[in-house]
Structures are given as structure tokens and as C-alpha cells.
XYZ file of C-alpha atoms in Angstrom:
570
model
C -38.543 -124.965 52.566
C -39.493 -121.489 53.487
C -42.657 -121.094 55.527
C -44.818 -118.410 53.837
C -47.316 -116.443 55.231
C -49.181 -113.245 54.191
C -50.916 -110.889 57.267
C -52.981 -108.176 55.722
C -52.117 -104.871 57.959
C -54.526 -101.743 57.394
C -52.226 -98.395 58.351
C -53.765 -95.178 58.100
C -53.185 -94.701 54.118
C -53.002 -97.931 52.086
C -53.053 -101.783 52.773
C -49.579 -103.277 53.230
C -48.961 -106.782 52.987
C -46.384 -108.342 54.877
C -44.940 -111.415 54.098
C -43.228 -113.553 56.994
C -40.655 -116.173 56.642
C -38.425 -118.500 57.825
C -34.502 -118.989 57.221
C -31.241 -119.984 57.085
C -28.436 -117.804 58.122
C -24.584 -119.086 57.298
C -21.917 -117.973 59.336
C -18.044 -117.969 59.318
C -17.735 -121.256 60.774
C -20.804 -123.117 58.548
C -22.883 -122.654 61.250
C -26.757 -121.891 60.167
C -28.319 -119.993 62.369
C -32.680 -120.151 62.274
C -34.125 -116.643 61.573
C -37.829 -115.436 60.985
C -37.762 -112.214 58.675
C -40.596 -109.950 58.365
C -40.780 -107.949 55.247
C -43.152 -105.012 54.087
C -44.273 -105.491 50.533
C -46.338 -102.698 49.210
C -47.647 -103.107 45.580
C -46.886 -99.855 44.413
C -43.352 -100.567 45.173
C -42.564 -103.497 44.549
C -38.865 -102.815 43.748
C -38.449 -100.540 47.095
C -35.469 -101.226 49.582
C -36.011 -101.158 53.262
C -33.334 -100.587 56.351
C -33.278 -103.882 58.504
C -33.790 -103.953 62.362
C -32.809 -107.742 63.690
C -32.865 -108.861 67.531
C -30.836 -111.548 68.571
C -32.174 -113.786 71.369
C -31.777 -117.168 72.851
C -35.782 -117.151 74.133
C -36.454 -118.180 70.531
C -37.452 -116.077 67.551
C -41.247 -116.543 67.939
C -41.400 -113.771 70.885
C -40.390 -111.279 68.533
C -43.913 -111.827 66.101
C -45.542 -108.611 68.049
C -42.023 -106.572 66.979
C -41.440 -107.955 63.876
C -45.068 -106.462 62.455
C -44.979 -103.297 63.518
C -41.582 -102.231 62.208
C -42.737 -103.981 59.175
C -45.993 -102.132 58.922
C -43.646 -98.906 59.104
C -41.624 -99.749 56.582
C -38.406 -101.833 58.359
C -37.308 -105.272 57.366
C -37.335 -106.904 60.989
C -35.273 -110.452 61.366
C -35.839 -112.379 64.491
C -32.622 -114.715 64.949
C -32.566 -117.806 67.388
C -28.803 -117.597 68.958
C -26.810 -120.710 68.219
C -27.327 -124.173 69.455
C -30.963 -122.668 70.046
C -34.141 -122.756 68.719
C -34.137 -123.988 65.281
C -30.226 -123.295 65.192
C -27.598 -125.242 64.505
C -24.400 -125.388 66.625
C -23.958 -125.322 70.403
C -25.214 -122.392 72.556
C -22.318 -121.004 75.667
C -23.260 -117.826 76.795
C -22.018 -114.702 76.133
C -19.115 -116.505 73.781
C -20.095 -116.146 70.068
C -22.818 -113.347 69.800
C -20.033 -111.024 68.593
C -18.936 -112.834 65.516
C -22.318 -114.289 64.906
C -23.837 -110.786 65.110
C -21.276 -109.482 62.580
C -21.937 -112.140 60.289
C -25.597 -112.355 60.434
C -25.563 -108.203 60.269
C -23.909 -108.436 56.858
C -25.800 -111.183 55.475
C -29.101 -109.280 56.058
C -27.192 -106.020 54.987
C -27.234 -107.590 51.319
C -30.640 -109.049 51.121
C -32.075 -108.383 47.933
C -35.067 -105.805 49.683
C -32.485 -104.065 51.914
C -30.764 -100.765 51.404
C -28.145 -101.892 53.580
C -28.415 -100.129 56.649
C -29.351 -102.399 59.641
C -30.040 -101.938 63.389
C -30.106 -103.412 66.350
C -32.693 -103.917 69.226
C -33.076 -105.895 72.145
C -33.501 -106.316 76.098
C -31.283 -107.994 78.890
C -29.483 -111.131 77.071
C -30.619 -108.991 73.924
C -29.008 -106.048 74.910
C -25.342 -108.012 75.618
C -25.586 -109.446 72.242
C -25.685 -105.774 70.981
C -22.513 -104.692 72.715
C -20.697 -108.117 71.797
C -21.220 -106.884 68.462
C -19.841 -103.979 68.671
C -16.308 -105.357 69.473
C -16.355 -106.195 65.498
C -17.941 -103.423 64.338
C -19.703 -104.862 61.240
C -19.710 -101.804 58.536
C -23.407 -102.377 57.752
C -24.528 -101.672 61.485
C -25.975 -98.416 61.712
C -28.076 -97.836 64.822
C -28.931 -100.325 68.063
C -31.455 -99.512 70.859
C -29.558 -101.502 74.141
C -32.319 -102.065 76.892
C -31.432 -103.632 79.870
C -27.915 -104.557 78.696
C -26.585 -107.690 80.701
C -22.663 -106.902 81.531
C -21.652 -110.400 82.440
C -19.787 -111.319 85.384
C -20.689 -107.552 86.502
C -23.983 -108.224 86.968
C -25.037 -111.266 85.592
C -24.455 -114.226 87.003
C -22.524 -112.359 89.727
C -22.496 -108.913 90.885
C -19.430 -107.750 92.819
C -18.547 -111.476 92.626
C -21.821 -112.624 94.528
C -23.382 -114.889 92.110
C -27.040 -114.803 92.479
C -29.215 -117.935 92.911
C -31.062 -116.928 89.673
C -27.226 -118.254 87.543
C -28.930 -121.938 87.742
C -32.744 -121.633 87.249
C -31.644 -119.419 84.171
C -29.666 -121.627 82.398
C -32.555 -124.353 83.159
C -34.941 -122.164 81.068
C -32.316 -121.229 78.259
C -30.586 -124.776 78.201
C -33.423 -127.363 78.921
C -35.920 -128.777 76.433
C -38.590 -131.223 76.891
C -38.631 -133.251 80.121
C -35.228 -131.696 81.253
C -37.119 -128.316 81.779
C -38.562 -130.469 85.039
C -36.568 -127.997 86.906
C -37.075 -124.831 85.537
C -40.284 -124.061 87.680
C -39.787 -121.320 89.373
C -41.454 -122.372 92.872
C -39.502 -125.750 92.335
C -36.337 -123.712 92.421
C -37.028 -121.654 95.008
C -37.506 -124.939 96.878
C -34.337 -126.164 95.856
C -32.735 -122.802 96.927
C -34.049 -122.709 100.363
C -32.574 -126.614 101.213
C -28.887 -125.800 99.951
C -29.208 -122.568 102.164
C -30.959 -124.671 105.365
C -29.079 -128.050 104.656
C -25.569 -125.987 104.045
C -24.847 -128.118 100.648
C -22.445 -126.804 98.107
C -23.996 -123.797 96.108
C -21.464 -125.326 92.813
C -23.703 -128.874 93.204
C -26.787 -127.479 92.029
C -26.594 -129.262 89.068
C -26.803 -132.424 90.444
C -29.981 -132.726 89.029
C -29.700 -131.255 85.668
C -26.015 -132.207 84.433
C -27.191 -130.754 81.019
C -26.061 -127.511 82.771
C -22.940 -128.471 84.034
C -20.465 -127.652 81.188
C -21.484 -124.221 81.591
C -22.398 -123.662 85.328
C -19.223 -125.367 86.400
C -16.918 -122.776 84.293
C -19.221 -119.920 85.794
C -18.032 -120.785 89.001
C -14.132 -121.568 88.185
C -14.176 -117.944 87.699
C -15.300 -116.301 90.932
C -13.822 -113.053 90.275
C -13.891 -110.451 87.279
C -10.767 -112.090 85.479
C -10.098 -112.148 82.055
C -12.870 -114.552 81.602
C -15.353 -112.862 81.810
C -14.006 -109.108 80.878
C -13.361 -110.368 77.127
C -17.238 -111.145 76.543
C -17.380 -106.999 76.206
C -15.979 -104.291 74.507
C -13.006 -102.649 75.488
C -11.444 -99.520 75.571
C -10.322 -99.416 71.872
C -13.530 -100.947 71.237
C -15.358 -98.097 72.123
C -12.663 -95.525 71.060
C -13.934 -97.548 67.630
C -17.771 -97.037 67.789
C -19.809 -94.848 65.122
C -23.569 -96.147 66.254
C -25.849 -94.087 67.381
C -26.983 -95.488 71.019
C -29.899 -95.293 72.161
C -29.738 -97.163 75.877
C -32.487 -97.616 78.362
C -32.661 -99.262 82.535
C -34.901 -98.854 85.298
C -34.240 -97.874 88.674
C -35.336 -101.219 90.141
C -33.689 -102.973 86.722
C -31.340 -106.145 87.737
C -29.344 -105.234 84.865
C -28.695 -101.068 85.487
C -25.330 -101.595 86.624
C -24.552 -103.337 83.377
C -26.168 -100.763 81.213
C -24.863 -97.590 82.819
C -21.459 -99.055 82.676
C -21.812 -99.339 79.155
C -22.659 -96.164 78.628
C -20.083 -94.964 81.286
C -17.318 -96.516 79.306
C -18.714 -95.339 76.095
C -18.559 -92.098 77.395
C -15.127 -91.986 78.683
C -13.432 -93.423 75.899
C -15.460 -92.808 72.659
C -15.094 -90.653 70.121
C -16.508 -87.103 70.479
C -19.373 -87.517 67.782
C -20.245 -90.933 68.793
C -20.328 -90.096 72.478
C -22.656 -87.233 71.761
C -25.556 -89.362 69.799
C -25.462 -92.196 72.934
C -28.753 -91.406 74.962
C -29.901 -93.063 77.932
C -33.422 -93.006 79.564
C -33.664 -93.843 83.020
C -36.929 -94.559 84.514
C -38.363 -96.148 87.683
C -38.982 -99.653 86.078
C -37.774 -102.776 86.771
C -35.842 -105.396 84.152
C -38.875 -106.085 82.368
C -40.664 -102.613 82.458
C -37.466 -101.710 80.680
C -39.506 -102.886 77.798
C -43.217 -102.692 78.669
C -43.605 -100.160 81.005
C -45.579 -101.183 84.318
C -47.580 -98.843 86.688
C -45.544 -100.359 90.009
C -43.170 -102.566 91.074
C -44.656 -104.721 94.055
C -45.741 -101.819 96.583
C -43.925 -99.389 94.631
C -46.330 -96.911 92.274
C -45.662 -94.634 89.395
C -47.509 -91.535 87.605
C -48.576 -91.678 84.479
C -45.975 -89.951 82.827
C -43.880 -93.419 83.878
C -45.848 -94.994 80.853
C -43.892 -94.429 77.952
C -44.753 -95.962 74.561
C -41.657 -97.851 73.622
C -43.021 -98.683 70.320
C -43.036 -94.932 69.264
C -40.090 -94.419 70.834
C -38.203 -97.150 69.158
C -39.420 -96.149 65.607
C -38.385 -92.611 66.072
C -35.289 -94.159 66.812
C -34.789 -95.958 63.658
C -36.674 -93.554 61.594
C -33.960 -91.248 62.120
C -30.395 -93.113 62.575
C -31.730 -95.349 59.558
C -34.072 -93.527 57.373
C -32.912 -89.932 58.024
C -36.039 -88.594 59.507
C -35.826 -85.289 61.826
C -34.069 -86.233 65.452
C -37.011 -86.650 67.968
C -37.683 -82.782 69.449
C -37.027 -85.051 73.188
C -33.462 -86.069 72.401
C -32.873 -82.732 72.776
C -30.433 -84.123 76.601
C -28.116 -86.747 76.308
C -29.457 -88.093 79.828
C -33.421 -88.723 80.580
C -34.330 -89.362 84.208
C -37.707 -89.806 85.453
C -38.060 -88.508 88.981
C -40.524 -90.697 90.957
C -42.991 -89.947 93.278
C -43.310 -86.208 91.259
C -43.503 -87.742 87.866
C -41.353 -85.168 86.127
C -38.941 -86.039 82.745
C -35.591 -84.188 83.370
C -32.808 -84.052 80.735
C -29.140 -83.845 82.002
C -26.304 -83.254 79.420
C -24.247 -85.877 81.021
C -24.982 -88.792 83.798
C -23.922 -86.641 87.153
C -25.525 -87.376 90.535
C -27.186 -84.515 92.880
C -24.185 -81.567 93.609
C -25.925 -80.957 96.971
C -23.843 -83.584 98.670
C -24.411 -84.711 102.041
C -21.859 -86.726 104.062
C -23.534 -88.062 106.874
C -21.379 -89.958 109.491
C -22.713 -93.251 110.962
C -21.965 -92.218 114.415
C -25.313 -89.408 113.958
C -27.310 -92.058 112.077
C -27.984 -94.639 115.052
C -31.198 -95.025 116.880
C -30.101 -97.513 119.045
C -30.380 -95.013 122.088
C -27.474 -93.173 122.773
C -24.789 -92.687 120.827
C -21.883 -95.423 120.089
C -18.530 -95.899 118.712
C -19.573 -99.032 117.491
C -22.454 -101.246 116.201
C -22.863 -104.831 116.221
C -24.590 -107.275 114.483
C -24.340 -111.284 114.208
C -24.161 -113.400 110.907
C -25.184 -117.119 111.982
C -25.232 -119.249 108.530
C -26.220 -122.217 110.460
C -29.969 -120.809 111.704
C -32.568 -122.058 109.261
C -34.236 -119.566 107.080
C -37.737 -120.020 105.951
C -38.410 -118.839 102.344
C -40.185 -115.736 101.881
C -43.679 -115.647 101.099
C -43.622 -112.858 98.494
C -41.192 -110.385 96.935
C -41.935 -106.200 98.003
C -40.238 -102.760 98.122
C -40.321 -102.927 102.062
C -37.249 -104.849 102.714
C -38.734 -106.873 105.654
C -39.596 -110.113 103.917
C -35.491 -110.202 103.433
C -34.214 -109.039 107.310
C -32.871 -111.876 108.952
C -35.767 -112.653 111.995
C -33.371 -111.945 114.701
C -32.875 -108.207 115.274
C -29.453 -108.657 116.095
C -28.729 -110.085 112.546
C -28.639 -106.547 110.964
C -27.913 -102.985 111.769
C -30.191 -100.508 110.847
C -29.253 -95.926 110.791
C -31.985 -93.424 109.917
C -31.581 -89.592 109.284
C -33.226 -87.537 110.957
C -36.862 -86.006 108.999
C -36.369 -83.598 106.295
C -37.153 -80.041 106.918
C -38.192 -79.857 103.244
C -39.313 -81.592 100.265
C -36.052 -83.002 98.932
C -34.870 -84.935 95.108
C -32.806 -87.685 96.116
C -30.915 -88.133 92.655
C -28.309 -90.104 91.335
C -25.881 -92.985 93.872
C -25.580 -92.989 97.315
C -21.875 -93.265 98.410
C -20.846 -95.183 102.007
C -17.408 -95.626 103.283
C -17.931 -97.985 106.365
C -15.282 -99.333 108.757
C -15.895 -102.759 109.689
C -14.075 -106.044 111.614
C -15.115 -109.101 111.958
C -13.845 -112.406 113.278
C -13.926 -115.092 110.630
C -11.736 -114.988 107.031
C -14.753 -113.822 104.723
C -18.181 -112.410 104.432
C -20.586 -110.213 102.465
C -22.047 -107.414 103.310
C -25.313 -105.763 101.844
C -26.187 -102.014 102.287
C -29.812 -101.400 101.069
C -31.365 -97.586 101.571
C -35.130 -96.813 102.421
C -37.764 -94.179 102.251
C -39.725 -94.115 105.666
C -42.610 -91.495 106.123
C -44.969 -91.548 108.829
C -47.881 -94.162 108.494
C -46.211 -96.131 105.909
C -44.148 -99.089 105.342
C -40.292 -98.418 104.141
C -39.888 -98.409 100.494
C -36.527 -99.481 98.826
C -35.185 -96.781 96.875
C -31.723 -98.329 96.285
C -28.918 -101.265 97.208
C -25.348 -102.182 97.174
C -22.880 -105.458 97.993
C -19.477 -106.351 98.309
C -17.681 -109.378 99.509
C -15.041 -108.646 101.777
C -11.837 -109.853 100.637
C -12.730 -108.356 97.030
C -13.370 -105.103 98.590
C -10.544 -102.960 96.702
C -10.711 -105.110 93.741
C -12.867 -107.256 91.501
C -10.071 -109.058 89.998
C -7.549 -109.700 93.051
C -8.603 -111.015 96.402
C -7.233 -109.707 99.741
C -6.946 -111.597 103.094
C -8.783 -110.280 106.121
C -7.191 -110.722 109.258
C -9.448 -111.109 112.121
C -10.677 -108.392 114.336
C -8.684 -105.747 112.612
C -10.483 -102.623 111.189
C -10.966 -102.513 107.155
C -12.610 -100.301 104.681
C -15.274 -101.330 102.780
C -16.421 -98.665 100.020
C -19.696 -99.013 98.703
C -19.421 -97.018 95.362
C -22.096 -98.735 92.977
C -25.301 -98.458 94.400
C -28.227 -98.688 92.337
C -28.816 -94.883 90.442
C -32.197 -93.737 91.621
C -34.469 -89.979 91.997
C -37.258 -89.608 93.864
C -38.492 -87.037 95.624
C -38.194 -87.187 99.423
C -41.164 -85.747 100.892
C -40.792 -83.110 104.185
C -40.992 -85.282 107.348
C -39.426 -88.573 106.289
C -36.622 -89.757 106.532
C -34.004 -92.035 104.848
C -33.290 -95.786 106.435
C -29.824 -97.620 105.720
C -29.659 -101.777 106.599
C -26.325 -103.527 106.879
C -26.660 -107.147 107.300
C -24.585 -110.049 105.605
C -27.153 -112.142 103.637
C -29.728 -111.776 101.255
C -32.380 -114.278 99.652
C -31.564 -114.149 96.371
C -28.035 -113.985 96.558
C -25.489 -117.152 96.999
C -25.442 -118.354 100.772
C -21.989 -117.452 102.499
C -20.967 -119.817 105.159
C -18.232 -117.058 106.674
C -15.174 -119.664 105.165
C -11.973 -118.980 103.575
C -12.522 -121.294 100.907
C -14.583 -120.385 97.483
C -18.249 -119.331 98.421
C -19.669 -121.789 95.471
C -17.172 -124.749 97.861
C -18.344 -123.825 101.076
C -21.023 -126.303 102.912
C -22.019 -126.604 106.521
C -18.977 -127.999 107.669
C -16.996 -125.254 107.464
C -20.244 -122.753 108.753
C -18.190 -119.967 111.101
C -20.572 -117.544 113.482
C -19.223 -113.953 112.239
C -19.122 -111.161 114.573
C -19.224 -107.972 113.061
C -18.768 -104.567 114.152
C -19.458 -101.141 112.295
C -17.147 -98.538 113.367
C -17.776 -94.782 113.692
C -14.807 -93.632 115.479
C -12.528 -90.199 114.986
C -10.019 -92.797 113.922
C -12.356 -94.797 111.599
C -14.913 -92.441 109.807
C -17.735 -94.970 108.867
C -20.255 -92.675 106.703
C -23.055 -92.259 104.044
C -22.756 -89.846 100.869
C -26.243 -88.615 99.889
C -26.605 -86.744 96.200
C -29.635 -84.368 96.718
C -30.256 -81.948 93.783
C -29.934 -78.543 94.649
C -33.096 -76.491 94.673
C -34.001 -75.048 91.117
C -31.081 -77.461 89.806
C -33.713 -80.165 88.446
C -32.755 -80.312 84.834
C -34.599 -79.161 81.607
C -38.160 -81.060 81.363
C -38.382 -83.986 79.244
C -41.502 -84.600 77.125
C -41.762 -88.668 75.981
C -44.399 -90.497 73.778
C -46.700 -92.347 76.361
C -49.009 -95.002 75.814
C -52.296 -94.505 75.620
């Protein structure tokens, strides 16, 4: 039975009624997956066809109602669809496996709906913005448009990043996976818990779901696949794939978004292998938000605050999106760049015609960078996985609830002040020379803002694990004490202005909160326990012999971009 209901919507001209239900979508394999579709019915037109916009999710189709009646008040069919296995579908749910052919399916079923025209769209954040991109490996003919926000890239940066899996890989399939009393775990203060006594207790990070073996099936392959193998690389698109794609692409991170590295590889690929025309009508807005401002804008992230201009209406800027890929409405007079940064701390909308960091590049060896006293050939710094931790009392921009409490547990450089306001734009580079005397470790490389009478603010970060420091895919073998090369090329993209008088901050250290504990073994991280816990030893070179330094993209004076005017909310 469908459910039924009419909402009565006033818009500035007429009443529209829109009439919400609930269905059944069949796809290749019989599979039905649950869908809510929101349809505009206005009685002068009773016979008038509509373009379709449909999100796929696995959070279930209700959070979509808010989405679903405003495109529908402006004239869109909008279909909410519950991802397989959840919700009120049928099947069973893996992630990142069948949103491609599902997609494809589901795209052309809507595509032929007796009120559609047969142009559809996509839209969507994080998981949402994945599903988009798994489509697009099938290209369905009917798929016109897609808005990616946030866009997971899995095994890139979700569940691992640089092959660190992050604690979150659990307590996120608790909240996707669990129902009823099985969701006993998904409490995020019970997890954080559970994180702290696998770090303290040195338990195995792959016996998490000890607890909840409803997660196993999945969690367990997760970790058989520790490094970007063909696993995980045939959940996206590839190079023919988006030699392939005729969408126009409209994709959109933060600067403090979990998922940017995902969605600027994307559109990095995309941009390096697609076709001229399609490359040219993928945008990307970049502002200072984190995953979920991606979506609703926020006014700060912890400590960290933005102008006004930060506050962009999404809604507006999503239905001048569809308005014109699907109903052939002018372009929006801001598309007028290909690239939209926002600039914090000045508040400023620049357009770029491609995504290029700063061209006044400074290279800044580590050797001028210390403030240890006087200067060294080497620094030094202690990883002890066997000290307890405690768990931090809050989350901030400042970096200090993470440092390890021993100063000797990290390394910290500093510039020196600027002589001059400066735009820090685009990612910092750092080529450091390191050894150290057990068979593994990671190593985290986070850059600060400090200015006089204020707290350091985190303006971007990077990781790598050492023996997958020249490739994702194949491991190398560290042999102890002897000098290697890490390169730390994907830090987070960021612009700010740097005022005159502070001063940028770099921290090396070799574990992070929020990232999987590593016990300094030679066996898998997600293996290791207490047992096999190894006191590493490491030493940052900065010798004629071993050039340790930092790459810093500063714009060049009068080099800012064109300005960028966006809808903001009101």
C-alpha cells in the first residue's frame, strides 16, 4: 500500500500541493529497494512533467523530508531511497559494493515515471556523495546532473587514510549496521570509552567487534585489506570512467572536512582524465567548513570562527544547480570560475580557473625552523605505546588536547613572524628525513597559526605510515637506524590569511587520538597488542646530506583570484 499524504505549500504565486509517497523500487537482481518520492502537483497542470533529483543514503530516507519539499515546491520530483539491506529495503547492505548498479537501476526507473521528463539528478553528502561517483562507473543515460558534497573516497579516506584506519571505522558501522538493542554500542561517549581501553590495555584494534559480531562480516574484510589494493580501488571510478563522464559536477568540501581528500581527488582525477567539455562544467567550492558544514554551513568549528560571507545558502545554491543542468535555466552569474575558495580570516570568495596552490613558494628547511636553542643537525623525539593516555576532554583547533603529555613525545618548528600580512593558500609540502629504531611507525605532521596572545589554531594536517611511505599499495621494510624519506604530499588544502607578526607552527609526533593505536611492530597495525609494544626512537634529520624541509604556497601579492559572489543565508 502506498502511504499518501498531501502538505499544502504557499510559494510566492499559487498554492502547490505536494503529494508524498512511499515505494517500491526493483532492481536487476529482484531486489526492492524502499523509496519516499515527493511530487509537485499543481492543478493547472495536471499533465506537466518534472526533472527528478533522488539522494541515495543508508541514514534512512526520512532525513531527506526537509529536501524532498523544497525541490518539490520548485518544481523537481525528489526520491529519497534507503540503500539496500537498509531501512525499509530489501537485500543485504556492504558498503561501498552495490551503490553503482543500484544507482543505475533506480536512476532509470525514476527516469520513466509517468510525471518525469526524464532527466534526473543527483545530490548528496559524505556516504551520499560516494554513492554519486559509484554511479558514475555505469553511467546510466538518464543521469543528467549530481551535486557531490563531501564525497567519501573509500580506503583513501574512509575507513583509512594513508592506510591509518581511524577509530571512527567501528562506531560507524554500529550506527549504519545496528538496530534495536544492538545499537547498545553506538553511543558515542561509550565508544570513546571503548577506544581509550584498547589504546591503554594494548588489545587488538581488529577485536573491536567482540561485542557487536553483527559487524564482523564487514569490519573483518576492512581490515584484511590494510593497504589501497584492488579492494578497495574498484569501489570508484577509473580512468576510462571518467574519460566517460558527460554530468555536469557540481562538488563541494570544507577545509576542516574529514572527507576533502576524497572529494578533491575526485575532482583531481576528473580533471586529468575527462573529456574537455565535461571537465569544464565540474565546479568545486571550497570553504572553511567542516564534514557537516559541507551541508549546513556553521559560523565555527570548535575555536575556529568565520565571517559572514562563510554562510552560504545551500538550498539556493543547489536549485540553481538543477534549474540549469536540468531545466535549462541561465548558468548562475557565480559559476563564472571553475574553482571557489573562501579565504578565512578575510572572508573573501575567490574564483581560480583550475585547483593550483599559492605560486609564491617557500621552501623552508627544518634546520632554520627549530626553537630548541641553538641550532641542530638533528631532532629527537620518543614514541612510548605502552604509557597510558587519558582521553581528551573535548575536541578544538589548538592541537594541545592531542600532544602526547611528555614534551619529548613530539617535535615542534616555528617560522619566524611575518613581516606582512600573508594568504596562506592551497597544500603545504614537507620532505622530512627520518630514522628510527623499531620496524614500523606513523608519523603525523599537523601545521598551526600562532599570533601573539592567542592559542595555536590548526590550519592543516598530514600522515603516513612508514613502510607505505612511497606507496599505498606496496609496503617497504625499514631497516633500523638508517635514514629514509618520508614525503608528506596530501595535506589538507586550506587559505587563510596570515596576519603580520605570527607565525606558522609544524608538530611531528607519532600518534593521534582518533587514529588506530600503533604499537611500533612489524606485524599488521589492526594485529598488534601490547605484547609486541617496541619504544621507538626517532630522529628528524636536517643535514647537507639529508634536506628535511617544509613547502609553503603563499599567494603572491595582487594574485588573489577574481571575487566570488554566493547566495548566503539570511
Amino acid at each position: 500500500m502506498y502511504f499518501v499524504a498531501l502538505l499544502i505549500v504557499l510559494s510566492s504565486f499559487q498554492l502547490m500541493a505536494l503529494e508524498v509517497k512511499d515505494l517500491r523500487i526493483p532492481v536487476r537482481d529482484k531486489t526492492e529497494l524502499a523509496a519516499t518520492i515527493y511530487t509537485p502537483t499543481s492543478s493547472p497542470n495536471r499533465d506537466k512533467k518534472f526533472p527528478v533529483i533522488v539522494q541515495f543514503t543508508p541514514y534512512g530516507k526520512s532525513e531527506a523530508q526537509q529536501r524532498g519539499r523544497y525541490f518539490s515546491k520548485h518544481g523537481y520530483i525528489f526520491v529519497a531511497v534507503d540503500s539496500r539491506g537498509l531501512g525499509e529495503s530489501n537485500g543485504v547492505f556492504t558498503p561501498f559494493i552495490d551503490e553503482g548498479r543500484d544507482g543505475y537501476d533506480v536512476i532509470e526507473y525514476l527516469a520513466k515515471l509517468p510525471m518525469s521528463n526524464g532527466l534526473v539528478g543527483t545530490l548528496g553528502g559524505s556516504y551520499r556523495g560516494f554513492a554519486q561517483w559509484a554511479i558514475q562507473k555505469y553511467r546510466p543515460p538518464s543521469l543528467q546532473s549530481m551535486i557531490a558534497i563531501a564525497s567519501v573516497y573509500p580506503g583513501y579516506d574512509f575507513p583509512m587514510g594513508n592506510n591509518i584506519f581511524s577509530d571512527y571505522t567501528i562506531s560507524w558501522l554500529d550506527f549504519v549496521l545496528s538496530n534495536g538493542q544492538n545499537k547498545r554500542y553506538g553511543n558515542g561517549d561509550r565508544w570513546q570509552q571503548t577506544y581509550l581501553r584498547q589504546k591503554n590495555s594494548g588489545t587488538r584494534f581488529k577485536d573491536f567487534d567482540k561485542n557487536a559480531t553483527h559487524l564482523s562480516d564487514v569490519y573483518q574484510t576492512w581490515l584484511a585489506h590494510p593497504s589501497y589494493d584492488e579492494y578497495w580501488q574498484t569501489m570508484v571510478p577509473k580512468q576510462q570512467d571518467y574519460a566517460a563522464i558527460t554530468t555536469p559536477i557540481l562538488s563541494i568540501t570544507g577545509h576542516y572536512d574529514g572527507d576533502q581528500r576524497g572529494t578533491l581527488r575526485y575532482f583531481k582525477n576528473h580533471q586529468q582524465w575527462g573529456n574537455q567539455l565535461a571537465r569544464s562544467e565540474h565546479y568545486l567550492i571550497v570553504g572553511p567548513w567542516d564534514h557537516s558544514g559541507t551541508r549546513k554551513p556553521k559560523s565555527h568549528v570548535h575555536e575556529a570562527y568565520f565571517l559572514p560571507p562563510s554562510m552560504l545558502d545551500m538550498f539556493k545554491i543547489h536549485l540553481d544547480w538543477f534549474n540549469w543542468t536540468l531545466k535549462g535555466e541561465a548558468k548562475p552569474a557565480y559559476l563564472d570560475s571553475l574553482v571557489m575558495h573562501y579565504i578565512q580570516a578575510s572572508g573573501l570568495w575567490v574564483g581560480q580557473t583550475h585547483l593550483k596552490s599559492g605560486s609564491d613558494v617557500e621552501h623552508l628547511p627544518l634546520q632554520s625552523l627549530q626553537i630548541q636553542g641553538e641550532v641542530q643537525t638533528v631532532s629527537r623525539y620518543r614514541y612510548d605505546p605502552t604509557k597510558p593516555i587519558a582521553l581528551p576532554m573535548s575536541l578544538d583547533m589548538t592541537g594541545s588536547v592531542n600532544l602526547p603529555s611528555e614534551y619529548e613525545g613530539y617535535v615542534i618548528f616555528e617560522t619566524k613572524p611575518l613581516d606582512r600580512d600573508k594568504v596562506l593558500f592551497g597544500r603545504l609540502e614537507a620532505e622530512v628525513w627520518l630514522t628510527m629504531n623499531v620496524a614500523d611507525s606513523d608519523f603525523y605532521l599537523d601545521a598551526f597559526e600562532v599570533c601573539t596572545n592567542s592559542r595555536p589554531r590548526l590550519l592543516s594536517k598530514a600522515r603516513k605510515r612508514a613502510k607505505y611511505r612511497d606507496s599505498l599499495t606496496n609496503p617497504v621494510s625499514t631497516p633500523s637506524n638508517v635514514p629514509f624519506l618520508i614525503k608528506f604530499k596530501d595535506f589538507d588544502w586550506v587559505a587563510r590569511n596570515i596576519e603580520k607578526g605570527c607565525k606558522l607552527q609544524f608538530v611531528i609526533r607519532s600518534s593521534q587520538w582518533h587514529r588506530q593505536k600503533h604499537f611500533n611492530s612489524a606485524l599488521p597495525v589492526a594485529f598488534q597488542t601490547m605484547k609486541q609494544a617496541h619504544v621507538a626512537d626517532i630522529q628528524i634529520l636536517h643535514q647537507p646530506q639529508y634536506p628535511s624541509y617544509i613547502t609553503i604556497p603563499w599567494l603572491k601579492p595582487g594574485d588573489v583570484g577574481k571575487p566570488v559572489v554566493l547566495p548566503l543565508s539570511l
